[in-house]
XYZ file of C-alpha atoms in Angstrom:
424
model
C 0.000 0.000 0.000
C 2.940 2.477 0.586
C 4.382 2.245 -2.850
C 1.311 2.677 -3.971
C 0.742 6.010 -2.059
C 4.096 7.159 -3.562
C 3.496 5.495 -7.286
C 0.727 7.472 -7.609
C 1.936 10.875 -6.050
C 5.386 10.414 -8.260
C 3.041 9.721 -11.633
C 0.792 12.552 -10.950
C 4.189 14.902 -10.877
C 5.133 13.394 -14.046
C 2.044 14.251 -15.675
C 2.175 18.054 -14.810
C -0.661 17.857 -11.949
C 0.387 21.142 -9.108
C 2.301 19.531 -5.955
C -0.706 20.131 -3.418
C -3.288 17.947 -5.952
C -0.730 15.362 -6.299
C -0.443 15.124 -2.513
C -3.914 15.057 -2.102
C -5.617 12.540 -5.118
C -2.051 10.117 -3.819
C -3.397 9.915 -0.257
C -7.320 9.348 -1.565
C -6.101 6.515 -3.903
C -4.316 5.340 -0.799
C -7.419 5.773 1.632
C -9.686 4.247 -0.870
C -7.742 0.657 -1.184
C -6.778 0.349 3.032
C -8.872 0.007 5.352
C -9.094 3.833 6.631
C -12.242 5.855 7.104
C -12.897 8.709 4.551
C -13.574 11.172 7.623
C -9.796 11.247 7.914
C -9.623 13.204 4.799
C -11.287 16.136 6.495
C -10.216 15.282 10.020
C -6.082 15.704 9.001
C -6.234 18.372 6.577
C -8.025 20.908 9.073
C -5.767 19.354 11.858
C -2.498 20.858 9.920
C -4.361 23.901 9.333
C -5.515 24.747 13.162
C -2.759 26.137 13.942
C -2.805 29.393 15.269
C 0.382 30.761 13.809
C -0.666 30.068 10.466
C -2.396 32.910 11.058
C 0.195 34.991 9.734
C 0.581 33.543 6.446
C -2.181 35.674 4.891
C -1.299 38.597 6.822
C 2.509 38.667 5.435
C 1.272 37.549 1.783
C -1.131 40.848 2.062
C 1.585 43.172 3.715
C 4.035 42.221 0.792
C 1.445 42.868 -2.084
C 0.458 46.398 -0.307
C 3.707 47.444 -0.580
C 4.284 46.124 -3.515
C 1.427 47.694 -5.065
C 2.730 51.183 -3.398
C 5.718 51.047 -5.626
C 8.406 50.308 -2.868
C 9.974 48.035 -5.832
C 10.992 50.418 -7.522
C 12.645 52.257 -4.442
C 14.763 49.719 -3.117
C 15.575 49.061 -6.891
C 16.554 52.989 -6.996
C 18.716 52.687 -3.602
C 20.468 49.770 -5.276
C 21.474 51.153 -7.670
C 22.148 54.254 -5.948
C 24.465 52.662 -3.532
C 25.970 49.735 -6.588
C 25.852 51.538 -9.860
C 29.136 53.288 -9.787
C 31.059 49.532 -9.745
C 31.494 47.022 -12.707
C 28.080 45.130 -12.906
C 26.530 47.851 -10.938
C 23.094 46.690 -12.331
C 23.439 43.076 -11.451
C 24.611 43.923 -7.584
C 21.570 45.891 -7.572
C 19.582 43.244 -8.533
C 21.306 40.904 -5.754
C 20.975 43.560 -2.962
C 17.394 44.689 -4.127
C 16.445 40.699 -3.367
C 18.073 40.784 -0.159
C 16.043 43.874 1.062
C 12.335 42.922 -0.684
C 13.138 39.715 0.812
C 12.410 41.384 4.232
C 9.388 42.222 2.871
C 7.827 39.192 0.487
C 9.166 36.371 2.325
C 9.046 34.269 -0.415
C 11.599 33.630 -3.894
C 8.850 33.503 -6.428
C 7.441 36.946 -5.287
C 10.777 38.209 -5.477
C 11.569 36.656 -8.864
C 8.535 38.603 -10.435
C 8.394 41.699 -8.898
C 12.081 42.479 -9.326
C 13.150 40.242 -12.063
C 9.855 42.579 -14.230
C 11.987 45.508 -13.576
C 15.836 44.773 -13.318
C 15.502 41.883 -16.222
C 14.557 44.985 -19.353
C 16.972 47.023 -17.621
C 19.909 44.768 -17.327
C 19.587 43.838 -20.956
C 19.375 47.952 -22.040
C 22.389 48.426 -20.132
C 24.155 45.550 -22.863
C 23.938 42.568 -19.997
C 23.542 39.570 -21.527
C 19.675 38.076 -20.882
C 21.176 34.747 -19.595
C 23.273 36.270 -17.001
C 20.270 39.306 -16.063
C 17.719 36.223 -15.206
C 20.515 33.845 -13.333
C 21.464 36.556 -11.399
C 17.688 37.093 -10.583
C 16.697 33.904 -10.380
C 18.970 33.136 -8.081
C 19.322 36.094 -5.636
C 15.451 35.660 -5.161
C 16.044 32.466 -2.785
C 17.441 35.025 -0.049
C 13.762 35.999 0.788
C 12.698 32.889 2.603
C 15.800 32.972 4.313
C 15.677 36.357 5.319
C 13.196 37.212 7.951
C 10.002 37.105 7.672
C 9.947 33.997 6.155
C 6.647 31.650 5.065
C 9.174 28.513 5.092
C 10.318 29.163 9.126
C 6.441 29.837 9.813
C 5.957 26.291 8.428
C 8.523 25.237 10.503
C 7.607 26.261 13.637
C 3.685 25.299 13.179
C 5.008 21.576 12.340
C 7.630 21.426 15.779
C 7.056 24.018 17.953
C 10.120 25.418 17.630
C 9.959 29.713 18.326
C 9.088 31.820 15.227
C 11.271 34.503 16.502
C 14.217 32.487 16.635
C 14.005 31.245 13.390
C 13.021 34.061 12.267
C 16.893 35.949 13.639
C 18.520 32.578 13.016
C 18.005 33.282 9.202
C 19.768 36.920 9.026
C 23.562 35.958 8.891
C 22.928 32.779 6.407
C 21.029 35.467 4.102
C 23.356 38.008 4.517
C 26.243 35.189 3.462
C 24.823 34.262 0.759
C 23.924 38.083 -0.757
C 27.435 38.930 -0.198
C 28.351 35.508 -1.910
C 26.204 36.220 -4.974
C 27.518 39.825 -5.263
C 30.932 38.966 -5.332
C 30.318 35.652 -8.357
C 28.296 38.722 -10.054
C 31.042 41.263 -9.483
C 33.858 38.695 -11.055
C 31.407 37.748 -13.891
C 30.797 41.611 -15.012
C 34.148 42.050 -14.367
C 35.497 39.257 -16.878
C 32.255 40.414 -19.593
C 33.655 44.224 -19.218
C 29.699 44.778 -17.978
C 28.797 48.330 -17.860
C 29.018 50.496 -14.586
C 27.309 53.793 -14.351
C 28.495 57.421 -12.741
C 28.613 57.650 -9.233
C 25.529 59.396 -7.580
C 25.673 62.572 -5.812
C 25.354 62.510 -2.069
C 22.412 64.657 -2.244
C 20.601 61.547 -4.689
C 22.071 58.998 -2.358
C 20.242 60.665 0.786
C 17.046 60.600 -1.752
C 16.589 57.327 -2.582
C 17.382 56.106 1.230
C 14.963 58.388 2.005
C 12.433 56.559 -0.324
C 13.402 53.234 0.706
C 13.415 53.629 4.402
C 10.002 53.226 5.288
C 10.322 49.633 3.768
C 13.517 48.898 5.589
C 11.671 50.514 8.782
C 9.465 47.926 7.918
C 11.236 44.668 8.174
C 12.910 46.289 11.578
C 9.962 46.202 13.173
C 8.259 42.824 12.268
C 11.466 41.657 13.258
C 12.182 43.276 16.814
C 8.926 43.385 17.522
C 8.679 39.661 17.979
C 12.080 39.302 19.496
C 11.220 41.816 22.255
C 8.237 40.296 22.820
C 5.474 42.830 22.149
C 3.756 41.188 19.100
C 3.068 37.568 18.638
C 3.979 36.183 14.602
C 0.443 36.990 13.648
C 0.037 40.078 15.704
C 3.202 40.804 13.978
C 1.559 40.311 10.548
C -1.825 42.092 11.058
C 0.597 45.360 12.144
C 2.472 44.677 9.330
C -0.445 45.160 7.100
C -1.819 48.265 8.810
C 1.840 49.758 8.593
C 2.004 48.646 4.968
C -1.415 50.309 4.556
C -0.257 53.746 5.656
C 2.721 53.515 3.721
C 1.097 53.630 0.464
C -1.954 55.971 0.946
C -0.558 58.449 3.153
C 3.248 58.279 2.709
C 4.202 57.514 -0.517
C 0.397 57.634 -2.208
C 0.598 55.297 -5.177
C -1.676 53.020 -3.426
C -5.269 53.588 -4.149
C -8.274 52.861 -2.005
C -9.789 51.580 -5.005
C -6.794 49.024 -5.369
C -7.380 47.654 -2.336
C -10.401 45.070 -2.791
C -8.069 43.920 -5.843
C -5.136 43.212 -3.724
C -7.144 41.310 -0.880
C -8.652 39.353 -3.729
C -5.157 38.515 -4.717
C -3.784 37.654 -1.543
C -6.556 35.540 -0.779
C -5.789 33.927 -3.865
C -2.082 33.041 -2.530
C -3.172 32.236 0.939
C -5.860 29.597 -0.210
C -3.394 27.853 -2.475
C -0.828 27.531 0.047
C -3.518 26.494 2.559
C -4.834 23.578 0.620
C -0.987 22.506 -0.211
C -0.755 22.667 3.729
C -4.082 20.603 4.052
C -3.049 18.037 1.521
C 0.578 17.596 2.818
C -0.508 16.959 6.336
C -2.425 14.399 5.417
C -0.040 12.491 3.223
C 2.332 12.817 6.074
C -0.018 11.367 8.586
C -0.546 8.575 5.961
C 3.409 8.753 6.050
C 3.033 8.074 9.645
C 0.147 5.271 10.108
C 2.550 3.692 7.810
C 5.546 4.229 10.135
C 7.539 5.640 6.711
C 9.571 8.395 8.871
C 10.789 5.402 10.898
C 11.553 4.043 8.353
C 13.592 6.543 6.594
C 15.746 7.141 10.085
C 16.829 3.848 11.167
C 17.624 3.594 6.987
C 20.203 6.475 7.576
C 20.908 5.517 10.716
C 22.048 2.130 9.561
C 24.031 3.650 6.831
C 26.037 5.450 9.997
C 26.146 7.146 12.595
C 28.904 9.626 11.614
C 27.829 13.158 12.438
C 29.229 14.685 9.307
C 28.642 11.911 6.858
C 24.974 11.912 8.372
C 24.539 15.968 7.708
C 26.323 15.352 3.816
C 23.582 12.603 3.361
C 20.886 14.520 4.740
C 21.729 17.503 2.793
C 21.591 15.105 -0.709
C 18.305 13.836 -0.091
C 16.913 17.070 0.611
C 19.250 18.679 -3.192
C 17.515 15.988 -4.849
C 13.737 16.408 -3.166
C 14.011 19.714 -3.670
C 14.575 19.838 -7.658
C 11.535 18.295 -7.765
C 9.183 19.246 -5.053
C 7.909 22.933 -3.600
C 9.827 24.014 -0.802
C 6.357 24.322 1.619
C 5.663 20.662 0.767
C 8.713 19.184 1.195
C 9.175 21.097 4.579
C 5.869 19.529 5.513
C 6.559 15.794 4.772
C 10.313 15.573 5.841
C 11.100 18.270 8.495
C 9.537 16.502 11.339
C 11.302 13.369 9.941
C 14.681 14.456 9.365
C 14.247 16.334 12.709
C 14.477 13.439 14.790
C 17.664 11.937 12.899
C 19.227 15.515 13.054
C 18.758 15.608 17.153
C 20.177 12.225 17.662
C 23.496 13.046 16.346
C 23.265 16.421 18.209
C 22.181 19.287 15.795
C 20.476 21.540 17.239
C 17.051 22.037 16.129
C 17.162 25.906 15.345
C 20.089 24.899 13.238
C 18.643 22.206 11.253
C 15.648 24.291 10.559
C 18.439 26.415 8.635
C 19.980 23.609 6.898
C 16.212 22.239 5.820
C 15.523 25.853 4.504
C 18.385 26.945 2.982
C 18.716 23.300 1.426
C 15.039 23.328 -0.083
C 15.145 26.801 -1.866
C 18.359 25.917 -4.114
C 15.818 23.841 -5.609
C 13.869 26.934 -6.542
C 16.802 27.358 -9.283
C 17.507 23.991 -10.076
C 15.783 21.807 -13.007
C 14.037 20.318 -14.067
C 11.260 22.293 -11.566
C 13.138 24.903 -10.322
C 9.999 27.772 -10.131
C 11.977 30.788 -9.678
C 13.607 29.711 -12.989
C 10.179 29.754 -15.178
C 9.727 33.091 -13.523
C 12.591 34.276 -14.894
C 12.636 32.281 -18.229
C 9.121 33.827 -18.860
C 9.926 37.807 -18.227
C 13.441 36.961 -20.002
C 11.817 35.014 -22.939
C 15.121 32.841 -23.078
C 15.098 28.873 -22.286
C 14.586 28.158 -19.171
C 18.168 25.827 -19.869
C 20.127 28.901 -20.787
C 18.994 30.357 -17.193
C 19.928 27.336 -15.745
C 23.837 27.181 -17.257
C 24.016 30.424 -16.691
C 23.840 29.941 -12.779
C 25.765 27.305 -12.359
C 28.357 30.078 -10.587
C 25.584 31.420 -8.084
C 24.635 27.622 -7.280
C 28.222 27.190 -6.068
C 27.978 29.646 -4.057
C 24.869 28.751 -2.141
C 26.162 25.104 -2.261
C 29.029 26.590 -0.441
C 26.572 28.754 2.162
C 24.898 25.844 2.675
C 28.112 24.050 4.128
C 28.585 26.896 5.971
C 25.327 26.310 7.507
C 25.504 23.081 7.622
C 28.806 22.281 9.609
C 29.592 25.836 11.723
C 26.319 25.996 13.728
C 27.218 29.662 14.617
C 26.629 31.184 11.522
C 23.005 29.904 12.578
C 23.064 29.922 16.495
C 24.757 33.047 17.641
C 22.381 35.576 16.882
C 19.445 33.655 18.669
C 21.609 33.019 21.779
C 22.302 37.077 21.832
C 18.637 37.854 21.899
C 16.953 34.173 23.408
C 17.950 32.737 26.836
C-alpha cells in the first residue's frame, strides 16, 4: 500500500498535476484501497491547518502585495542602484541587494523573482547585460527571501515542531546576509570578466534621496522583526501590524496606493493564501498517511544504519533534501520531511534551530535547479530565453549557495549566535 501512495503521487508529478493535488488525489487513492475511514480526509487536513500561527501567512502575503502595489519596488531598486551603480556590474549587484532587502518584505523567492526580475531583467539587458546572465542573477538572488526574515518557510517550521518563530526568524539573518554577499561577489567577477557596464557615481544629495524613499520599507522589516524578538507582538500580531503599517505607507506616505486598489489586492492575496492552505491541508495528510505507515521510521533507522557519523549523516541529509528539492515545492517538502529528518538531526546532536536552517536553505536551491526549479520559469518567462540557458548560466551562483549551505551546515554559529544574543 505504501508504494502505492508514492506510485501514484510520483506519476501525478510526471504528468504536470500542481504539488498540493498530487499530494492530495495520492493519499485518496491510498485511503480508498486500506482500510481507513474517509472522515480522515477532512479530520487531518483541518488538523495541519488549526494552527494558530498560520495565522500569519495571509497577513505577510497581504503586507508584501500592499507594498508592492505602493511602488516600494521600484525604491529599493533605486537605492540599489544608488548605492551599486558606480562599480562594474553595478546593475546586477543591484539586482542581488534589491532581493536581499524585498526579501524582508515578500518572504518568499517567487514573489521576489517577479516583482524584481519585471523591472531589473529589461533594464539589465538595455544596459548591454547579456539576458542569460540578467535572469541567473535574478533567479537566483530571489532564494534570499525565505531565508531572510520574515519567512513563510520558518512559519511552516515552527507550526510543524514548535520550535519559536522569533528564533528562526533571527537565526536566518547571517545565512542570508552570506549568501547576498556571496552572490555579489560571483556577479562582481562575472561583469568584471564580460567588461559589464558600470554607471556614474551618484551625488550625495541623490544617495540621501533614494534612502529616504526606501526607508520606510527597511523601517518595515525592523519592526516585524524586533517586535517579535522583544516580545510585544506575537507572529500573527506581527503580521496584522504589518499590514496596517504597509497600509499607511502607500496611501498616506508615498500615495501610489489607491483605495480603489485595495479590494483587488485582498482578492489577490486571498488567492495566494488559499493555495498555500490547501498545499498545507493536503501535505498533512499524506504525512499522517506517512506516519500510520511508520515511513519516517523508516527513513531514520535507513540512515541511521548507513552510519552514525555526524558529518557523513549531515552530507547525506543535505543530498536527499538537493535531490527532493529539484523536484518538489519548498512548503511541501518542509511539511513531509522536516519533522522526519528532525528526529535523525537531534540524535546526532544538531540543534534544532540549526537544522531548521539547513532544511531551509537546502530546499530553496531547488527553486533554481531543473528540471522544476519555479523561480527559474519566472525568470525564463519575463526573459523570454530557455529556461536551460537560465539554468547554465547559474551554475556560478549555485556554487555559491552550495558553499553557504556548508557553511550552515557544519559551523552551527553562523546559525546559532544571533538567537543566543537575543533568546535565553
Amino acid at each position: 500500500m505504501t508504494i502505492l501512495l508514492f506510485v501514484v503521487f510520483l506519476l501525478l508529478l510526471i504528468f504536470g498535476f500542481p504539488v498540493a493535488f498530487a499530494l492530495g488525489l495520492a493519499s485518496f487513492v491510498f485511503i480508498l484501497f486500506s482500510d481507513l475511514p474517509f472522515i480522515v480526509i477532512p479530520q487531518k487536513m483541518y488538523a495541519g491547518l488549526d494552527v494558530f500561527v498560520l495565522l500569519s501567512i495571509p497577513g505577510f502575503i497581504l503586507a508584501g502585495n500592499l507594498m508592492n502595489a505602493s511602488g516600494i519596488t521600484n525604491r529599493i531598486i533605486q537605492l540599489c542602484n544608488a548605492l551599486f551603480g558606480h562599480i562594474r556590474g553595478g546593475l546586477g549587484l543591484a539586482n542581488v541587494g534589491a532581493s536581499m532587502l524585498f526579501g524582508g518584505i515578500s518572504g518568499t523567492a517567487i514573489a521576489d523573482t517577479a516583482s524584481i526580475g519585471s523591472v531589473m531583467i529589461p533594464a539589465m539587458e538595455k544596459e548591454g547585460y547579456d539576458t542569460d546572465f540578467s535572469c541567473a542573477v535574478t533567479a537566483t538572488s530571489s532564494t534570499i527571501g525565505p531565508i531572510i526574515p520574515p519567512s513563510l518557510p520558518m512559519i511552516i517550521a515552527a507550526t510543524l515542531t514548535g520550535l519559536s518563530v522569533g528564533k528562526l526568524f533571527i537565526a536566518g539573518i547571517v545565512p542570508g546576509l552570506l549568501l547576498g554577499m556571496g552572490l555579489m561577489l560571483v556577479t562582481y567577477i562575472i561583469s568584471i570578466k564580460k567588461k559589464y557596464p558600470k554607471n556614474p557615481r551618484v551625488s550625495f544629495l541623490q544617495m540621501a534621496k533614494s534612502f529616504y524613499q526606501a526607508f520606510w520599507a527597511i523601517l518595515m522589516t525592523l519592526l516585524i522583526l524586533f517586535g517579535i524578538i522583544g516580545g510585544v507582538f506575537t507572529p500573527t500580531e506581527a503580521s496584522i501590524v504589518a499590514v496596517v503599517y504597509a497600509m499607511a505607507i502607500g496611501l498616506f506616505v508615498y500615495g501610489e496606493l489607491k483605495l480603489r486598489m485595495i479590494p483587488k489586492i485582498i482578492l489577490e492575496s486571498a488567492k495566494m493564501t488559499a493555495s498555500l492552505m490547501v498545499l498545507v491541508g493536503f501535505a498533512n495528510l499524506f504525512a499522517w498517511i506517512m506516519t500510520v505507515e511508520e515511513i519516517p521510521q523508516l527513513i531514520a533507522q535507513s540512515l541511521l544504519n548507513i552510519t552514525e557519523n555526524k558529518i557523513l549523516l549531515l552530507l547525506l541529509i543535505n543530498l536527499l533534501l538537493l535531490f527532493v528539492g529539484a523536484f518538489m515545492e519548498t512548503i511541501a517538502s518542509l511539511l513531509i520531511l522536516f519533522p522526519v529528518l528532525l528526529g535523525v538531526a537531534v540524535h546526532i546532536g544538531v540543534d534544532p534551530i540549526q537544522f531548521a536552517m539547513i532544511m531551509v536553505v537546502n530546499l530553496v536551491i531547488g527553486l533554481t535547479t531543473p528540471p522544476v526549479g519555479v523561480c527559474l520559469f519566472v525568470a525564463s518567462s519575463i526573459g523570454k530565453i530557455p529556461m536551460e540557458k537560465i539554468a547554465k548560466a547559474g551554475v556560478p551562483f549555485l556554487l555559491v549557495s552550495l558553499f553557504v549551505l556548508l557553511l550552515v551546515t557544519f559551523v552551527p554559529g553562523i546559525s546559532l549566535f544571533l538567537p543566543s544574543l537575543f533568546y535565553d
